[in-house]
Coordinates of C-alpha atoms in Angstrom, one line a residue:
M11 CA 134.1 47.7 18.9
Q12 CA 135.2 49.1 22.4
V13 CA 136.5 52.3 20.6
V14 CA 133.2 52.6 18.8
A15 CA 131.3 52.1 22.1
V16 CA 133.3 54.7 23.8
I17 CA 132.9 57.2 21.1
L18 CA 129.1 56.5 21.0
L19 CA 129.0 56.9 24.8
A20 CA 130.9 60.1 24.6
L21 CA 128.8 61.4 21.8
T22 CA 125.7 60.6 23.9
W23 CA 127.0 62.3 26.9
A24 CA 127.9 65.3 24.9
A25 CA 124.4 65.3 23.4
A26 CA 122.9 65.1 26.9
M27 CA 125.1 67.9 28.1
W28 CA 124.2 70.0 25.2
A29 CA 120.5 69.4 25.6
G30 CA 120.6 69.9 29.3
F31 CA 122.3 73.2 29.2
V32 CA 120.5 74.5 26.1
Y33 CA 117.0 73.2 26.8
V34 CA 116.7 72.1 30.6
F35 CA 118.9 74.6 32.3
P36 CA 117.1 77.7 30.9
V37 CA 113.8 76.4 32.2
V38 CA 114.8 74.6 35.5
F39 CA 117.1 77.4 36.7
P40 CA 114.6 80.2 36.7
V41 CA 111.9 78.0 38.1
T42 CA 114.1 76.7 40.9
L43 CA 115.3 80.2 41.6
V44 CA 111.7 81.6 41.8
A45 CA 110.6 78.6 43.9
A46 CA 113.6 78.9 46.2
S47 CA 113.1 82.6 46.6
A48 CA 109.5 82.2 47.2
A49 CA 110.1 79.7 49.9
A50 CA 112.8 81.9 51.4
L51 CA 110.3 84.8 51.4
G52 CA 107.5 82.7 52.8
H53 CA 109.8 81.2 55.6
S54 CA 110.9 84.9 56.5
Y55 CA 107.3 86.1 56.5
L56 CA 106.1 83.1 58.6
H57 CA 108.9 83.7 61.1
A58 CA 108.1 87.5 61.3
W59 CA 104.3 86.6 61.8
R60 CA 105.2 84.2 64.7
A61 CA 107.5 87.0 66.2
L62 CA 105.2 90.0 65.8
V63 CA 101.5 88.7 66.2
P64 CA 101.5 86.9 69.4
P65 CA 100.3 89.3 72.2
Q66 CA 102.2 87.5 75.0
A67 CA 105.2 89.2 76.4
K68 CA 107.1 86.0 76.6
G69 CA 106.9 85.3 72.8
P70 CA 109.6 84.6 70.2
S71 CA 110.8 88.3 70.7
P72 CA 110.2 88.7 74.5
V73 CA 109.4 92.0 76.1
P74 CA 111.0 92.2 79.5
P75 CA 109.0 94.2 82.3
P76 CA 110.6 97.2 83.5
P77 CA 112.3 97.0 86.8
S78 CA 110.5 97.9 90.0
A79 CA 111.1 101.3 91.5
R80 CA 109.9 100.5 95.1
A81 CA 112.1 100.8 98.2
G82 CA 115.4 98.9 97.9
H83 CA 115.6 99.3 94.1
A84 CA 117.5 102.1 92.2
P85 CA 116.5 101.6 88.5
A86 CA 118.0 104.0 86.1
R87 CA 114.5 104.9 84.8
D88 CA 110.8 104.7 85.8
P89 CA 108.9 101.4 86.0
A90 CA 107.5 102.0 82.7
Y91 CA 107.9 100.6 79.2
R92 CA 110.0 102.7 76.9
H93 CA 108.4 103.8 73.7
Y94 CA 108.3 100.8 71.2
L95 CA 110.4 102.6 68.5
L96 CA 113.1 103.5 70.9
G97 CA 114.2 100.0 71.7
Q98 CA 111.8 97.0 71.3
V99 CA 111.4 97.6 67.6
W100 CA 115.1 96.7 67.1
R101 CA 114.9 93.7 69.4
D102 CA 112.1 92.4 67.3
W103 CA 114.2 93.0 64.1
W104 CA 117.1 91.1 65.6
A105 CA 114.9 88.3 66.8
I106 CA 113.5 87.9 63.2
S107 CA 117.0 88.2 61.6
R108 CA 118.7 85.9 63.8
G109 CA 115.9 83.3 63.4
V110 CA 115.6 83.5 59.6
A111 CA 119.2 83.6 58.4
P112 CA 120.5 80.5 60.1
K113 CA 117.3 78.6 59.3
L114 CA 117.4 79.6 55.6
A115 CA 121.2 78.6 55.5
A116 CA 120.4 75.3 57.0
T117 CA 117.5 74.6 54.8
G118 CA 119.7 75.5 51.7
R119 CA 122.4 73.1 52.7
T120 CA 119.8 70.3 53.2
A121 CA 118.4 70.9 49.9
L122 CA 121.7 70.9 48.1
N123 CA 122.5 67.7 49.8
A124 CA 119.4 66.2 48.8
V125 CA 119.6 67.2 45.2
T126 CA 123.2 66.1 45.0
R127 CA 122.3 62.6 46.4
T128 CA 119.4 62.2 44.1
L129 CA 120.9 63.6 40.8
L130 CA 124.4 62.6 41.2
G131 CA 124.2 59.5 43.4
G132 CA 124.5 57.0 40.5
I133 CA 125.7 56.4 36.9
W134 CA 122.8 58.6 35.7
G135 CA 124.7 61.4 37.4
F136 CA 126.9 61.8 34.2
F137 CA 123.7 62.7 32.3
T138 CA 121.7 64.6 34.9
F139 CA 124.5 67.1 35.6
P140 CA 123.0 70.1 33.8
L141 CA 119.8 69.5 35.8
W142 CA 121.8 69.3 39.0
V143 CA 123.7 72.6 38.0
A144 CA 120.4 74.3 37.4
V145 CA 118.8 73.2 40.6
C146 CA 121.8 73.9 42.7
A147 CA 122.4 77.3 41.1
G148 CA 118.7 78.3 41.6
I149 CA 118.9 77.3 45.3
V150 CA 122.4 79.2 45.8
L151 CA 121.4 82.3 44.0
A152 CA 118.1 82.4 45.9
A153 CA 120.2 83.8 48.7
V154 CA 120.6 87.1 46.7
P155 CA 116.8 88.0 46.8
A156 CA 116.7 86.6 50.3
A157 CA 119.5 89.0 51.3
L158 CA 117.9 91.7 49.4
L159 CA 114.7 91.0 51.4
G160 CA 116.6 91.3 54.6
V161 CA 118.1 94.7 53.5
L162 CA 114.6 95.9 52.6
M163 CA 113.2 94.6 55.8
T164 CA 115.8 96.6 57.6
L165 CA 115.0 99.6 55.5
L166 CA 111.3 99.0 56.4
Y167 CA 112.1 99.0 60.0
G168 CA 114.1 102.2 59.7
V169 CA 111.2 103.9 57.8
V170 CA 108.6 102.9 60.4
A171 CA 110.9 103.9 63.2
A172 CA 111.6 107.4 61.5
V173 CA 108.0 108.0 60.7
G174 CA 106.8 107.0 64.1
L175 CA 109.5 108.8 66.0
T176 CA 108.7 112.0 64.0
G177 CA 105.2 111.8 65.1
W178 CA 106.2 110.9 68.7
L179 CA 108.6 113.8 68.9
A180 CA 105.9 116.2 67.6
C181 CA 103.5 115.0 70.2
V182 CA 106.2 115.3 73.0
L183 CA 107.0 118.9 72.0
V184 CA 103.4 119.9 71.7
L185 CA 102.3 118.3 74.9
A186 CA 105.2 119.7 76.9
G187 CA 104.6 123.1 75.4
V188 CA 100.9 122.9 76.3
E189 CA 101.7 122.0 79.9
R190 CA 104.3 124.8 80.3
A191 CA 101.8 127.3 78.9
F192 CA 99.2 126.0 81.1
M193 CA 101.5 126.2 84.2
A194 CA 102.8 129.8 83.2
Y195 CA 99.2 131.0 82.5
G196 CA 98.0 129.8 85.7
R197 CA 101.1 130.8 87.6
I198 CA 101.1 127.3 89.0
L199 CA 103.6 126.8 91.9
Q200 CA 104.2 123.4 93.5
T201 CA 106.0 123.3 96.8
C202 CA 106.3 120.7 99.6
P203 CA 104.3 121.4 102.7
H204 CA 106.2 119.0 105.0
P205 CA 108.6 119.9 107.8
F206 CA 112.3 119.8 107.1
C207 CA 111.7 119.8 103.4
Y208 CA 109.5 122.8 102.1
E209 CA 111.3 122.4 98.7
K210 CA 110.0 123.7 95.4
I211 CA 108.9 120.9 93.2
A212 CA 109.3 120.7 89.4
L213 CA 107.7 117.4 88.9
P214 CA 106.0 115.4 91.7
V215 CA 106.5 111.5 92.1
Y216 CA 103.2 109.9 91.0
E217 CA 102.0 106.6 92.3
C218 CA 100.4 104.1 89.9
P219 CA 96.8 103.5 91.2
S220 CA 96.9 99.9 90.2
C221 CA 100.2 98.5 91.7
G222 CA 101.6 101.4 93.7
E223 CA 104.8 101.9 91.8
P224 CA 106.3 105.4 91.9
H225 CA 106.9 107.2 88.8
R226 CA 109.3 110.0 89.0
R227 CA 109.4 111.0 85.3
L228 CA 105.7 111.0 84.4
S229 CA 105.9 113.6 81.6
P230 CA 106.1 113.4 77.7
N231 CA 109.5 111.7 77.2
A232 CA 111.1 108.4 75.9
L233 CA 108.5 106.4 77.9
G234 CA 105.6 107.8 76.0
A235 CA 104.1 111.1 74.8
V236 CA 100.4 110.8 75.9
R237 CA 100.6 107.8 78.2
H238 CA 103.2 106.0 80.2
V239 CA 102.5 102.1 80.6
C240 CA 103.5 101.0 83.9
R241 CA 105.1 97.6 84.4
C242 CA 101.7 96.3 85.7
G243 CA 100.0 97.4 82.5
A244 CA 98.2 100.4 83.7
R245 CA 98.3 103.5 81.3
L246 CA 99.0 106.8 83.1
P247 CA 98.6 110.3 81.8
T248 CA 101.8 112.4 81.2
T249 CA 100.5 115.9 81.6
I250 CA 98.2 117.9 83.8
P251 CA 95.7 118.7 81.1
L252 CA 95.5 115.0 80.3
G253 CA 94.6 114.2 83.9
R254 CA 97.9 113.6 85.7
F255 CA 96.6 115.7 88.6
R256 CA 94.2 112.9 89.3
L257 CA 97.0 110.6 90.4
T258 CA 98.4 110.5 94.0
A259 CA 101.5 112.7 94.2
Y260 CA 104.5 112.6 96.5
C261 CA 107.3 115.1 97.0
P262 CA 110.4 113.8 95.1
H263 CA 112.7 115.3 98.0
C264 CA 111.1 113.9 101.1
N265 CA 108.5 111.5 99.7
G266 CA 105.8 113.3 101.7
R267 CA 102.2 113.1 100.2
L268 CA 101.1 116.2 98.4
P269 CA 97.7 117.6 98.2
E270 CA 95.0 116.5 95.7
R271 CA 95.0 118.6 92.5
I272 CA 98.7 119.5 92.9
G273 CA 99.8 121.0 89.5
R274 CA 96.2 121.6 88.6
V275 CA 95.9 124.7 90.7
R276 CA 98.3 127.1 92.2
V277 CA 99.8 126.4 95.6
E278 CA 99.8 129.7 97.5
P279 CA 102.2 129.6 100.6
L280 CA 101.0 132.0 103.3
P281 CA 103.4 132.2 106.2
F282 CA 102.0 133.6 109.5
V283 CA 104.7 135.6 111.1
G284 CA 104.6 136.6 114.7
G285 CA 106.1 136.1 118.2
P286 CA 104.9 133.6 120.9
A287 CA 101.2 134.1 121.9
A288 CA 100.7 136.7 119.1
G289 CA 97.4 135.0 118.0
K290 CA 98.5 133.6 114.8
T291 CA 96.6 130.1 115.3
T292 CA 93.4 132.1 116.4
F293 CA 93.5 134.3 113.4
M294 CA 94.2 131.5 111.0
F295 CA 91.2 129.6 112.2
L296 CA 89.1 132.7 112.1
A297 CA 90.1 133.4 108.6
I298 CA 89.4 129.8 107.5
R299 CA 85.9 130.0 109.1
A300 CA 85.3 133.3 107.3
L301 CA 86.5 132.2 103.9
H302 CA 84.4 128.9 104.3
A303 CA 81.3 131.1 104.9
R304 CA 82.0 133.4 102.1
A305 CA 82.5 130.4 99.7
G306 CA 79.2 128.9 100.8
G307 CA 77.5 132.1 100.0
A308 CA 79.0 132.1 96.5
G309 CA 78.3 128.4 95.7
G310 CA 81.9 127.5 96.1
R311 CA 83.8 125.1 98.4
V312 CA 86.6 125.2 101.0
A313 CA 88.0 121.9 102.1
F314 CA 90.9 120.6 104.2
V315 CA 93.3 118.3 102.6
E316 CA 94.3 116.5 105.7
R317 CA 91.8 115.1 108.1
R318 CA 93.9 116.2 111.1
H319 CA 93.5 119.7 110.1
A320 CA 89.7 119.5 109.9
Q321 CA 89.7 118.0 113.3
A322 CA 91.8 120.8 114.7
Y323 CA 89.6 123.4 113.1
A324 CA 86.5 121.7 114.7
G325 CA 88.1 121.6 118.1
A326 CA 89.0 125.3 117.7
M327 CA 85.5 126.4 116.8
R328 CA 84.1 124.5 119.9
E329 CA 86.7 126.3 122.0
F330 CA 85.8 129.6 120.7
E331 CA 82.1 129.0 121.5
R332 CA 83.1 128.0 125.1
G333 CA 85.1 131.3 125.3
G334 CA 88.4 129.2 126.1
R335 CA 91.9 129.6 124.8
L336 CA 93.4 127.6 122.1
A337 CA 96.4 125.3 123.1
K338 CA 99.9 126.7 122.5
T339 CA 101.4 125.6 119.1
G340 CA 104.0 122.9 119.5
P341 CA 107.7 123.6 119.1
E342 CA 108.2 121.4 116.0
L343 CA 108.4 122.6 112.5
P344 CA 104.9 123.0 111.0
L345 CA 103.2 120.9 108.4
A346 CA 101.2 123.4 106.3
T347 CA 97.5 123.6 107.0
M348 CA 96.4 122.8 103.6
V349 CA 93.1 124.3 102.4
D350 CA 91.6 123.6 99.0
V351 CA 89.7 126.7 97.8
D352 CA 87.3 126.7 94.8
L353 CA 85.3 129.8 94.3
P354 CA 83.2 129.9 91.0
G355 CA 84.2 132.8 88.8
A356 CA 87.0 133.7 91.2
G357 CA 89.6 131.1 90.9
H358 CA 91.2 128.0 92.6
R359 CA 94.0 127.9 95.1
I360 CA 95.6 125.3 97.4
L361 CA 96.5 127.6 100.5
Y362 CA 99.5 126.4 102.5
L363 CA 99.0 128.2 105.8
F364 CA 102.2 128.0 107.8
D365 CA 101.6 128.5 111.5
P366 CA 104.8 127.8 113.5
A367 CA 105.3 128.4 117.0
G368 CA 106.3 131.8 117.7
E369 CA 109.6 130.7 119.2
H370 CA 110.8 129.9 115.7
F371 CA 110.9 133.7 115.1
T372 CA 112.9 134.6 118.3
G373 CA 116.3 133.7 116.8
A374 CA 118.0 134.1 113.3
T375 CA 119.0 130.4 113.2
L376 CA 115.5 129.3 114.0
V377 CA 114.1 131.6 111.2
E378 CA 116.5 129.9 108.7
S379 CA 114.8 126.5 109.3
L380 CA 111.6 127.9 107.9
R381 CA 112.6 127.3 104.3
Y382 CA 108.9 127.8 103.1
L383 CA 109.8 131.5 103.2
D384 CA 111.9 131.0 100.1
H385 CA 108.8 130.5 97.9
G386 CA 105.9 132.7 98.9
E387 CA 104.8 136.1 97.3
A388 CA 102.8 137.0 100.4
L389 CA 103.2 137.4 104.0
L390 CA 100.8 137.7 107.0
F391 CA 102.5 139.5 109.9
V392 CA 100.6 139.1 113.1
V393 CA 101.1 141.9 115.7
D394 CA 100.2 141.3 119.4
P395 CA 99.3 144.8 120.5
F396 CA 100.2 144.0 124.1
A397 CA 103.8 143.1 123.0
L398 CA 104.4 146.6 121.7
P399 CA 106.7 148.4 124.2
Q400 CA 104.7 151.7 124.0
V401 CA 101.4 149.9 124.7
R402 CA 102.8 148.1 127.7
R403 CA 104.0 151.6 129.1
T404 CA 100.7 153.1 128.7
L405 CA 98.6 150.3 130.3
T406 CA 97.2 151.1 133.8
E407 CA 97.5 148.4 136.5
D408 CA 93.8 147.4 136.2
E409 CA 94.3 147.1 132.4
R410 CA 97.4 144.8 133.0
D411 CA 95.4 142.6 135.2
L412 CA 92.6 142.5 132.6
V413 CA 94.9 141.5 129.9
A414 CA 96.6 138.9 132.0
Q415 CA 93.4 137.2 132.9
A416 CA 91.9 137.3 129.4
V417 CA 94.8 136.3 127.1
A418 CA 98.4 135.3 127.0
S419 CA 100.7 138.0 125.7
S420 CA 103.8 137.8 123.7
E421 CA 107.1 139.0 125.2
E422 CA 108.6 139.5 121.9
D423 CA 108.7 143.0 120.4
P424 CA 107.0 142.7 116.9
A425 CA 109.5 144.9 115.3
D426 CA 112.4 142.5 116.2
T427 CA 110.4 139.5 115.0
L428 CA 109.8 141.0 111.5
Q429 CA 113.4 142.3 111.3
R430 CA 114.6 138.7 111.6
V431 CA 112.3 137.5 109.0
L432 CA 113.3 140.2 106.6
N433 CA 117.0 139.5 107.1
D434 CA 116.2 135.9 106.0
L435 CA 114.1 137.0 103.1
R436 CA 117.0 139.2 101.8
S437 CA 119.0 136.0 101.0
R438 CA 116.5 135.1 98.2
P439 CA 117.5 136.2 94.6
D440 CA 114.6 138.7 94.6
R441 CA 115.9 140.1 97.9
G442 CA 112.7 138.9 99.5
R443 CA 110.3 140.9 97.5
Q444 CA 106.6 140.3 98.3
R445 CA 103.6 141.0 96.2
R446 CA 101.3 141.5 99.2
V447 CA 101.8 141.9 102.9
A448 CA 98.9 141.9 105.4
V449 CA 99.6 143.2 108.9
V450 CA 96.9 141.9 111.4
V451 CA 96.7 143.5 114.8
T452 CA 95.1 140.8 117.0
K453 CA 93.1 140.9 120.2
T454 CA 91.4 144.2 119.2
D455 CA 88.2 143.2 121.2
L456 CA 90.4 143.3 124.3
L457 CA 92.5 146.2 123.1
A458 CA 89.3 148.3 122.8
R459 CA 88.8 148.1 126.6
T460 CA 92.0 149.9 127.2
V461 CA 92.9 153.6 126.9
V462 CA 95.5 153.2 124.2
G463 CA 93.3 151.0 122.3
R464 CA 90.4 153.5 122.2
H465 CA 92.6 155.7 119.8
L466 CA 92.2 152.9 117.3
A467 CA 88.9 154.1 116.1
D468 CA 88.3 151.6 113.2
P469 CA 90.1 148.4 113.3
G470 CA 88.6 147.4 109.9
S471 CA 90.2 150.5 108.3
S472 CA 93.8 149.9 106.9
E473 CA 94.7 153.5 107.2
A474 CA 93.5 153.7 110.7
V475 CA 95.5 150.7 111.9
R476 CA 98.5 152.0 110.1
T477 CA 98.3 155.4 111.7
W478 CA 97.7 153.8 115.1
L479 CA 100.9 151.6 114.7
D480 CA 102.9 154.6 113.6
R481 CA 102.1 156.5 116.7
L482 CA 103.2 153.6 118.7
G483 CA 106.7 153.5 117.3
L484 CA 106.5 151.3 114.4
G485 CA 107.1 153.9 111.8
N486 CA 110.4 152.4 110.6
T487 CA 108.8 148.9 110.4
I488 CA 105.9 150.4 108.3
R489 CA 108.3 152.1 105.9
T490 CA 110.3 148.8 105.6
L491 CA 107.3 147.0 104.7
D492 CA 106.3 149.6 101.9
Q493 CA 109.8 148.9 100.4
L494 CA 109.5 145.2 100.6
A495 CA 105.9 144.7 99.3
G496 CA 104.0 145.9 96.2
E497 CA 101.1 146.5 98.6
V498 CA 100.6 146.5 102.3
R499 CA 97.2 146.3 104.1
Y500 CA 96.6 146.7 107.8
F501 CA 93.8 145.0 109.7
G502 CA 92.6 144.7 113.2
S503 CA 91.0 141.4 114.4
G504 CA 89.2 139.9 117.3
L505 CA 87.0 137.1 118.1
L506 CA 84.0 139.2 117.2
T507 CA 85.4 140.7 114.0
E508 CA 83.0 140.6 111.0
P509 CA 83.6 137.4 109.1
A510 CA 83.1 139.2 105.7
T511 CA 86.1 141.5 106.3
V512 CA 88.3 138.7 107.5
A513 CA 87.5 136.7 104.3
E514 CA 88.2 139.7 102.1
L515 CA 91.7 140.2 103.8
L516 CA 92.6 136.5 103.4
G517 CA 91.4 136.5 99.8
W518 CA 93.4 139.5 99.0
V519 CA 96.6 138.4 100.6
T520 CA 96.5 135.0 98.9
G521 CA 95.5 136.6 95.5
L522 CA 92.1 134.9 95.6
P523 CA 89.3 137.3 94.9
V524 CA 86.3 136.5 97.0
S525 CA 82.7 137.6 96.4
G526 CA 79.3 136.5 97.7
E527 CA 77.2 136.7 100.9
I528 CA 78.1 135.3 104.2
T529 CA 75.3 132.9 105.0
A530 CA 73.9 132.8 108.5
A531 CA 74.9 129.2 109.1
G532 CA 78.2 129.5 107.1
P533 CA 80.5 130.4 109.9
R534 CA 79.4 127.5 112.1
S535 CA 79.8 124.9 109.3
E536 CA 82.8 122.7 109.1
P537 CA 84.7 122.3 105.9
P538 CA 84.8 118.6 104.9
G539 CA 88.3 117.4 105.6
A540 CA 88.1 113.9 104.0
A541 CA 86.0 114.9 100.9
P542 CA 87.6 113.9 97.6
L543 CA 88.8 117.0 95.7
R544 CA 89.1 115.3 92.3
S545 CA 88.0 112.1 90.7
P546 CA 90.8 109.5 91.1
W547 CA 92.4 108.2 87.9
E548 CA 90.9 104.8 86.9
P549 CA 93.8 102.8 85.3
H550 CA 93.2 101.1 82.1
G551 CA 95.5 98.8 80.2
R552 CA 96.5 95.3 79.3
D553 CA 97.5 92.5 81.5
P554 CA 101.2 92.6 82.4
A555 CA 101.6 89.2 80.7
L556 CA 100.7 90.9 77.4
V557 CA 102.8 93.4 75.5
P558 CA 101.5 97.0 75.8
A559 CA 99.0 98.1 73.2
G560 CA 101.5 100.6 71.8
Y561 CA 104.0 97.8 71.1
Q562 CA 101.3 95.7 69.5
A563 CA 100.3 98.5 67.3
G564 CA 103.9 99.1 66.3
R565 CA 104.4 95.5 65.4
W566 CA 101.3 95.3 63.4
A567 CA 102.5 98.4 61.5
V568 CA 105.8 96.6 60.7
L569 CA 104.0 93.4 59.8
A570 CA 101.7 95.3 57.5
G571 CA 104.7 96.8 55.7
L572 CA 106.5 93.4 55.5
S573 CA 103.3 91.9 54.0
L574 CA 103.2 94.6 51.3
L575 CA 106.9 94.0 50.8
T576 CA 106.7 90.3 50.3
L577 CA 103.7 90.5 48.0
A578 CA 105.7 93.1 45.9
A579 CA 108.8 90.8 45.8
L580 CA 106.7 87.7 44.7
A581 CA 104.9 89.8 42.1
T582 CA 108.2 90.9 40.7
A583 CA 109.7 87.4 40.8
V584 CA 106.5 86.0 38.8
A585 CA 106.6 88.8 36.4
S586 CA 110.3 88.3 35.6
L587 CA 109.9 84.5 35.3
V588 CA 107.2 84.8 32.6
P589 CA 109.4 86.2 30.0
M590 CA 112.1 83.7 30.7
L591 CA 109.8 80.9 30.1
G592 CA 108.2 82.4 27.1

């Protein structure tokens, strides 16, 4: 009987195995495989959703803020977020991958242990073995579509990054090209007006209007094509046409503040060259007054960039009205008198009027410190007629007393002054070539009261002034200037010189055509020194506790692609399951 029982039990077990592998396995295995795969896909998608959807920077895939660039810090890049597709996109991918794979493996092990305990934990395990194999095989082989999903997700990230970076690169090239064309068309020159610097500037340092962080590379680059996102969340324009000139700018060499609209309009350096007491400062203020009056007649505007220069101008005007003398210019290197000129139909300029003390031109070493001479295309040479040796020799005793009582005279021969400047200019790559040179003979109202000055019949005539200087021994200087400059004009100036002619001369030498009538009140009006020259940039952006909008848009694009990928995978699994069950 025992043998019969054993044989019957063996036959029953064999029949159960046969039925299990023939009827149960073909049904349970694909169902388990599809269910496990769907669970893996769902878990992966849920983890991706949790990593990509939250806007908080401190989320499952944290977005660290860029390091500060304030004093005491030396970051490798600007305090702005890198483009999403150049860094954070792969950190997101890694955050999803490292969270999904271990979780799926742990869940699979737990499921296998639970199935094994349930189906093989008792005597019935001898008969449920086919069911156990089907379930375990479905769970184990679900790793294949899960791995395939991981590969497809990686490919999806690569496709999104490739497409996005292609668009980003196109924007960078187009925007950079547009800005270069704008700068070249407008012949935009950017230089520093501050003493001991005077450097040429390729790209200023821009200050974030929201947090004050300095941005040294605010241009289309890896930090963004159209906008850079500061660490505070403010979005800053990357090019001048997009509004970068509306930000506060600083020199990258000396950190000195630059005038408003830097980069938007051309900076025109205009050095005033002349010996001590030659009348450079007086002529400069007379020229500004005349240009302001001419701009007022044309419906334009002339404004000082610095309040201190507006105050100095107002004080000079009061001194002229009283008939007094201006104070002597200090010995320090000059900060350019910055004048923003806007003439409708004529053009815009930021004039850098450099008016150093005449002593800076009395020695070759001193001239070398005037590094702003390296950048200009124009020169204004101020000649004190009473410093010319020939004029001094022809003055009578009464005329010498008259000149001594009226004005201070230079002891420096103008020819020597100009020669030192020209020697320094020849060190430039262009050998100091100038587009325009204006030679201004000052103090002509006093000069006209001398015998030698009466030969200067028309101080406003360039040819008359040139001929007069030639007669007084400056022929070599005149011929040197003809070789140096594309065009040279000569002009006589005094306190009572017609403002219209002074304005025309300053406009010509700076390349700024002037037109319009001088209004009666124009010469007495004061240019507004503190008036805003452009609308400040209004920062917009997200809270720094949130990821930048560009990051969020990139994450949503990835999540949208992942959603389509997940739906396609589930549809494929269901479609393949139906024939199996049928």
